[in-house]
């Protein structure tokens, strides 16, 4: 007999009729007397368990079953019985229970609350808790919603390279990639490491962004996107930074900044709608147990337009605010977390795009506005998280871009191919980048990036 | 006026009625006389161009337009006119043409055939050719088809780590990841590199597979998968190897090897069906220009069950074959490309699963069969490509797995977390890995892995 999935019992009418079924899953709780035992079993397909009734009169191996440890894997055949009066909509009256894998008694996730710090030390087991089940289910669904939205809007998915010889931002702290002998690497005549003998014949690093390479594809496919891992070798031990994280970087030809903001707002709303529809049980669990504002915040995000304000206006609003900021506010500063939070949480109380930043604090490839002081760039600031999206028009004028590279101290020789994209028919184009984990923090209510990554990579920590 | 997409003109009835439209795209060819010019314009949304008729009598800037170089970006408003008698189903009679980006005269992709070797040197421009347009469009669609199949079959997507401290296969040549000063790294007392001072406090590498970490999630979500980049620092300069490539690794609990083969066959067929439906114009182009057996091979793949044969039977069939293999055939050998090809192309003439390999030539985590000589593993061999998929049941018996690690020379201390998955309620489980680029070679007809990767990474070559 084939297994049914508990998810289908909860979400289709299969759970409303009495019938014979078989399930396989893991015991989450068990309590028993001499004659009867109640097992909560989770089969992995759904956050909710199925309650199993095991009777000594029915089961030859009743005693053995009652001694099973939490986490043991079992396969159960029996009668599914709807129980509309009970808290659970149905129960499974077992006719046979076979053990598929016995768990040791020292299983670390006994039925009690564990701190998230502790659970990080057992990241290989924590997806078995309800909270992390919900978080990582949502991670999967959110990733798919993003692909679905972009594919259905004619965006072409491009896998830009992970190992790279260039540095998109011109500023990142990067991880070096090498196959040279760590203890006795080859040296040049002047006693430097001889990168010529490394695997790629030169120094290589892990990518900090796929944007530059994906622009090449935007000139062929018009609308494209990356969705892959990116890396920053940053020292910062904040709740919002990890050394390895995933980014989504859509890029479009024949667009301006308004188009870019429209698409990013539409994409975010699609993801939220998708989750409300496909991950409602997981969101409800998180709303009940982690962040009681979660569902209200997601609904509000859907129902309102995101605010849009220029950087110059934002500075004025912050200067007029009755608040003593730690970092003084003046035109030209990079907004700090406290400023971003004040804008999103106090002034607008919803996501807000801040546009047209000073050119000096933004990347070299962003398109200069006619005022010569600002660039056609925008950050989306959201409550609780701060910056979630950064986007811009890209400088498509070859001479302006070349001059700006020089001004920003970038060696033009390494970017000739990038200038080629301008030399050979550059349309006006632009795009945006979403930090996937920041988005997940927004849609799960979790407040530490380490709790939305399966096996987080943080300075000094590389378990698993 | 908003742009329409040329794709919609070709694939909906929008192309069958005369009406006013605007498009933006890039000039692919241009030929002109004093009074009239014909432009082929590609707007990125579709492999086929739209023919634009520009008349001197209509356009103030007619002379300027006729002088534009190939690749220039333009926006065109005019009347779309169906032309059912002509090779093209419609043409655009231009009323205005504005230049969005002028291309330089030395654009490398003039209208002639270029070798694939040459095009690799301009990987930032080659997606503008029809062949690479088709290949990378198919890459995007195939990736989405894989996500769609797995998500709709209740598989949870897991982003396993890229930077890792372990080596899944216990054998791979790996890339090391470091932030230590290349020229003056810290040393230990015995003059070795001091990994304690590296970013993660120990030696770290780029992942060769996400399978081990994703198994942890299969014990929580039942059905899971990875889809991400993996790395091998191999010297081999073959048409089938790259240093950076993408893998899909589904993993399932409560399954046996037959289930695993069934799912992998079903997934592959879904991808092919999806492409035949969504990328038909791209496949047709490749069939007409790259591999005239492509569509027939894909149809045949769909229509027949994949063959299934044990390794032991395969050895017998190869030994009985009237062929002098370069590498002699005997039970216990690892099958070479010539053997794989003979099985898939000559004996079965279709994809064939070879199952139950000798345990000594397969990975430590594969489940021992009762015969003590073989493991419950399978490779899928396909015509033209060879090995496309490798899968197995995983050894879920803690003691057997620990003994096998010792036998294979793996330090148990680094795999305690992996053994935990067995200690705490391991269900029988297993999965498979698909090399995404191998799959793309199969579904595009391209015969070099460098031509299905946007910016391939090969030893000694890290352009872009």
PDB file of C-alpha atoms in Angstrom, chain A residues 200-343:
ATOM      1  CA  UNK A 200      43.044  29.733 -13.281  1.00  0.00           C
ATOM      2  CA  UNK A 201      46.425  31.343 -13.878  1.00  0.00           C
ATOM      3  CA  UNK A 202      45.533  34.464 -11.900  1.00  0.00           C
ATOM      4  CA  UNK A 203      44.030  35.580  -8.610  1.00  0.00           C
ATOM      5  CA  UNK A 204      40.389  34.556  -8.275  1.00  0.00           C
ATOM      6  CA  UNK A 205      37.663  35.280  -5.747  1.00  0.00           C
ATOM      7  CA  UNK A 206      34.107  34.343  -4.853  1.00  0.00           C
ATOM      8  CA  UNK A 207      31.540  36.614  -6.444  1.00  0.00           C
ATOM      9  CA  UNK A 208      29.932  39.445  -4.514  1.00  0.00           C
ATOM     10  CA  UNK A 209      27.251  40.005  -7.161  1.00  0.00           C
ATOM     11  CA  UNK A 210      26.210  38.635 -10.534  1.00  0.00           C
ATOM     12  CA  UNK A 211      25.065  41.988 -11.814  1.00  0.00           C
ATOM     13  CA  UNK A 212      27.880  42.889 -14.178  1.00  0.00           C
ATOM     14  CA  UNK A 213      27.895  39.536 -15.989  1.00  0.00           C
ATOM     15  CA  UNK A 214      24.117  39.392 -16.102  1.00  0.00           C
ATOM     16  CA  UNK A 215      24.018  42.781 -17.846  1.00  0.00           C
ATOM     17  CA  UNK A 216      25.608  41.049 -20.842  1.00  0.00           C
ATOM     18  CA  UNK A 217      22.586  38.781 -21.013  1.00  0.00           C
ATOM     19  CA  UNK A 218      20.131  41.661 -20.626  1.00  0.00           C
ATOM     20  CA  UNK A 219      21.469  42.925 -23.968  1.00  0.00           C
ATOM     21  CA  UNK A 220      20.433  39.628 -25.575  1.00  0.00           C
ATOM     22  CA  UNK A 221      17.294  38.554 -23.693  1.00  0.00           C
ATOM     23  CA  UNK A 222      16.015  41.975 -22.568  1.00  0.00           C
ATOM     24  CA  UNK A 223      14.788  40.711 -19.177  1.00  0.00           C
ATOM     25  CA  UNK A 224      17.041  38.408 -17.174  1.00  0.00           C
ATOM     26  CA  UNK A 225      17.814  37.478 -13.581  1.00  0.00           C
ATOM     27  CA  UNK A 226      20.318  35.724 -11.404  1.00  0.00           C
ATOM     28  CA  UNK A 227      19.428  33.761  -8.309  1.00  0.00           C
ATOM     29  CA  UNK A 228      22.466  32.311  -6.629  1.00  0.00           C
ATOM     30  CA  UNK A 229      24.924  32.482  -3.764  1.00  0.00           C
ATOM     31  CA  UNK A 230      27.100  35.523  -3.132  1.00  0.00           C
ATOM     32  CA  UNK A 231      29.864  36.079  -0.615  1.00  0.00           C
ATOM     33  CA  UNK A 232      31.283  38.795   1.608  1.00  0.00           C
ATOM     34  CA  UNK A 233      34.267  38.208   3.849  1.00  0.00           C
ATOM     35  CA  UNK A 234      33.045  40.781   6.341  1.00  0.00           C
ATOM     36  CA  UNK A 235      33.954  40.836   9.981  1.00  0.00           C
ATOM     37  CA  UNK A 236      30.586  42.113  11.038  1.00  0.00           C
ATOM     38  CA  UNK A 237      28.799  39.929  13.539  1.00  0.00           C
ATOM     39  CA  UNK A 238      25.378  41.511  13.210  1.00  0.00           C
ATOM     40  CA  UNK A 239      21.999  39.843  12.958  1.00  0.00           C
ATOM     41  CA  UNK A 240      21.750  40.928   9.342  1.00  0.00           C
ATOM     42  CA  UNK A 241      25.072  39.742   7.885  1.00  0.00           C
ATOM     43  CA  UNK A 242      26.361  36.341   6.813  1.00  0.00           C
ATOM     44  CA  UNK A 243      29.459  35.464   4.810  1.00  0.00           C
ATOM     45  CA  UNK A 244      27.396  33.408   2.352  1.00  0.00           C
ATOM     46  CA  UNK A 245      23.926  34.456   1.260  1.00  0.00           C
ATOM     47  CA  UNK A 246      21.688  34.273  -1.796  1.00  0.00           C
ATOM     48  CA  UNK A 247      20.702  37.142  -4.018  1.00  0.00           C
ATOM     49  CA  UNK A 248      18.138  37.660  -6.752  1.00  0.00           C
ATOM     50  CA  UNK A 249      19.258  40.174  -9.366  1.00  0.00           C
ATOM     51  CA  UNK A 250      16.774  40.986 -12.118  1.00  0.00           C
ATOM     52  CA  UNK A 251      18.063  43.157 -14.966  1.00  0.00           C
ATOM     53  CA  UNK A 252      15.994  44.734 -17.737  1.00  0.00           C
ATOM     54  CA  UNK A 253      16.651  46.555 -20.973  1.00  0.00           C
ATOM     55  CA  UNK A 254      14.605  49.527 -22.197  1.00  0.00           C
ATOM     56  CA  UNK A 255      13.548  50.606 -18.716  1.00  0.00           C
ATOM     57  CA  UNK A 256      13.965  53.577 -16.416  1.00  0.00           C
ATOM     58  CA  UNK A 257      14.057  53.817 -12.639  1.00  0.00           C
ATOM     59  CA  UNK A 258      10.286  53.992 -12.294  1.00  0.00           C
ATOM     60  CA  UNK A 259       9.908  50.741 -14.237  1.00  0.00           C
ATOM     61  CA  UNK A 260      12.534  49.135 -12.004  1.00  0.00           C
ATOM     62  CA  UNK A 261      10.696  50.144  -8.836  1.00  0.00           C
ATOM     63  CA  UNK A 262       7.387  48.977 -10.274  1.00  0.00           C
ATOM     64  CA  UNK A 263       8.764  45.524 -11.064  1.00  0.00           C
ATOM     65  CA  UNK A 264      10.452  45.122  -7.697  1.00  0.00           C
ATOM     66  CA  UNK A 265       7.290  46.127  -5.836  1.00  0.00           C
ATOM     67  CA  UNK A 266       5.197  43.795  -7.945  1.00  0.00           C
ATOM     68  CA  UNK A 267       7.631  40.912  -7.406  1.00  0.00           C
ATOM     69  CA  UNK A 268       7.678  41.367  -3.621  1.00  0.00           C
ATOM     70  CA  UNK A 269       3.911  41.461  -3.465  1.00  0.00           C
ATOM     71  CA  UNK A 270       3.695  38.340  -5.587  1.00  0.00           C
ATOM     72  CA  UNK A 271       5.971  36.476  -3.188  1.00  0.00           C
ATOM     73  CA  UNK A 272       3.846  37.507  -0.217  1.00  0.00           C
ATOM     74  CA  UNK A 273       0.616  36.531  -1.969  1.00  0.00           C
ATOM     75  CA  UNK A 274       2.125  33.209  -2.937  1.00  0.00           C
ATOM     76  CA  UNK A 275       3.140  32.501   0.648  1.00  0.00           C
ATOM     77  CA  UNK A 276      -0.221  33.493   2.056  1.00  0.00           C
ATOM     78  CA  UNK A 277      -1.762  31.018  -0.330  1.00  0.00           C
ATOM     79  CA  UNK A 278       0.759  28.149  -0.224  1.00  0.00           C
ATOM     80  CA  UNK A 279       2.356  28.427   3.206  1.00  0.00           C
ATOM     81  CA  UNK A 280      -0.573  29.590   5.297  1.00  0.00           C
ATOM     82  CA  UNK A 281      -0.129  26.944   8.006  1.00  0.00           C
ATOM     83  CA  UNK A 282       3.554  27.796   8.350  1.00  0.00           C
ATOM     84  CA  UNK A 283       2.887  31.545   8.487  1.00  0.00           C
ATOM     85  CA  UNK A 284       0.137  31.001  11.040  1.00  0.00           C
ATOM     86  CA  UNK A 285       2.515  29.009  13.223  1.00  0.00           C
ATOM     87  CA  UNK A 286       5.120  31.779  13.078  1.00  0.00           C
ATOM     88  CA  UNK A 287       2.486  34.421  13.762  1.00  0.00           C
ATOM     89  CA  UNK A 288       1.297  32.461  16.812  1.00  0.00           C
ATOM     90  CA  UNK A 289       4.751  31.649  18.169  1.00  0.00           C
ATOM     91  CA  UNK A 290       7.424  33.999  16.840  1.00  0.00           C
ATOM     92  CA  UNK A 291       6.050  37.370  15.742  1.00  0.00           C
ATOM     93  CA  UNK A 292       2.408  38.211  16.364  1.00  0.00           C
ATOM     94  CA  UNK A 293       2.584  41.122  13.923  1.00  0.00           C
ATOM     95  CA  UNK A 294       3.692  38.946  11.035  1.00  0.00           C
ATOM     96  CA  UNK A 295       0.412  38.322   9.230  1.00  0.00           C
ATOM     97  CA  UNK A 296      -0.803  41.866   9.787  1.00  0.00           C
ATOM     98  CA  UNK A 297       2.445  43.221   8.364  1.00  0.00           C
ATOM     99  CA  UNK A 298       2.274  40.999   5.303  1.00  0.00           C
ATOM    100  CA  UNK A 299      -1.343  41.926   4.648  1.00  0.00           C
ATOM    101  CA  UNK A 300      -0.536  45.622   5.036  1.00  0.00           C
ATOM    102  CA  UNK A 301       2.392  45.257   2.649  1.00  0.00           C
ATOM    103  CA  UNK A 302       0.035  43.824   0.043  1.00  0.00           C
ATOM    104  CA  UNK A 303      -2.688  46.378   0.485  1.00  0.00           C
ATOM    105  CA  UNK A 304      -0.680  49.588   0.247  1.00  0.00           C
ATOM    106  CA  UNK A 305       1.532  51.077  -2.398  1.00  0.00           C
ATOM    107  CA  UNK A 306       5.116  51.389  -1.314  1.00  0.00           C
ATOM    108  CA  UNK A 307       6.055  54.986  -0.553  1.00  0.00           C
ATOM    109  CA  UNK A 308       8.535  56.732  -2.857  1.00  0.00           C
ATOM    110  CA  UNK A 309      10.689  59.645  -1.778  1.00  0.00           C
ATOM    111  CA  UNK A 310      13.925  61.152  -2.997  1.00  0.00           C
ATOM    112  CA  UNK A 311      17.037  60.948  -0.892  1.00  0.00           C
ATOM    113  CA  UNK A 312      17.044  64.749  -0.696  1.00  0.00           C
ATOM    114  CA  UNK A 313      13.482  64.750   0.656  1.00  0.00           C
ATOM    115  CA  UNK A 314      14.360  61.927   3.047  1.00  0.00           C
ATOM    116  CA  UNK A 315      17.228  63.976   4.456  1.00  0.00           C
ATOM    117  CA  UNK A 316      14.877  66.916   4.959  1.00  0.00           C
ATOM    118  CA  UNK A 317      12.300  64.718   6.706  1.00  0.00           C
ATOM    119  CA  UNK A 318      14.969  63.235   8.971  1.00  0.00           C
ATOM    120  CA  UNK A 319      16.383  66.643   9.801  1.00  0.00           C
ATOM    121  CA  UNK A 320      12.909  67.841  10.747  1.00  0.00           C
ATOM    122  CA  UNK A 321      12.255  64.770  12.895  1.00  0.00           C
ATOM    123  CA  UNK A 322      12.016  65.265  16.674  1.00  0.00           C
ATOM    124  CA  UNK A 323      14.712  62.676  17.282  1.00  0.00           C
ATOM    125  CA  UNK A 324      18.343  62.757  18.302  1.00  0.00           C
ATOM    126  CA  UNK A 325      20.019  60.411  15.886  1.00  0.00           C
ATOM    127  CA  UNK A 326      23.332  58.933  16.903  1.00  0.00           C
ATOM    128  CA  UNK A 327      24.710  59.725  13.455  1.00  0.00           C
ATOM    129  CA  UNK A 328      23.991  63.336  12.401  1.00  0.00           C
ATOM    130  CA  UNK A 329      21.888  63.791   9.298  1.00  0.00           C
ATOM    131  CA  UNK A 330      23.267  65.846   6.424  1.00  0.00           C
ATOM    132  CA  UNK A 331      22.971  65.723   2.664  1.00  0.00           C
ATOM    133  CA  UNK A 332      25.650  63.358   1.370  1.00  0.00           C
ATOM    134  CA  UNK A 333      25.708  60.852   4.203  1.00  0.00           C
ATOM    135  CA  UNK A 334      25.039  57.178   3.704  1.00  0.00           C
ATOM    136  CA  UNK A 335      21.843  56.424   5.615  1.00  0.00           C
ATOM    137  CA  UNK A 336      22.463  54.393   8.764  1.00  0.00           C
ATOM    138  CA  UNK A 337      20.194  51.716  10.184  1.00  0.00           C
ATOM    139  CA  UNK A 338      18.611  54.200  12.599  1.00  0.00           C
ATOM    140  CA  UNK A 339      17.706  56.537   9.731  1.00  0.00           C
ATOM    141  CA  UNK A 340      16.356  53.738   7.588  1.00  0.00           C
ATOM    142  CA  UNK A 341      14.250  52.436  10.442  1.00  0.00           C
ATOM    143  CA  UNK A 342      12.864  55.871  11.236  1.00  0.00           C
ATOM    144  CA  UNK A 343      11.826  56.391   7.638  1.00  0.00           C
TER     145      UNK A 343
END
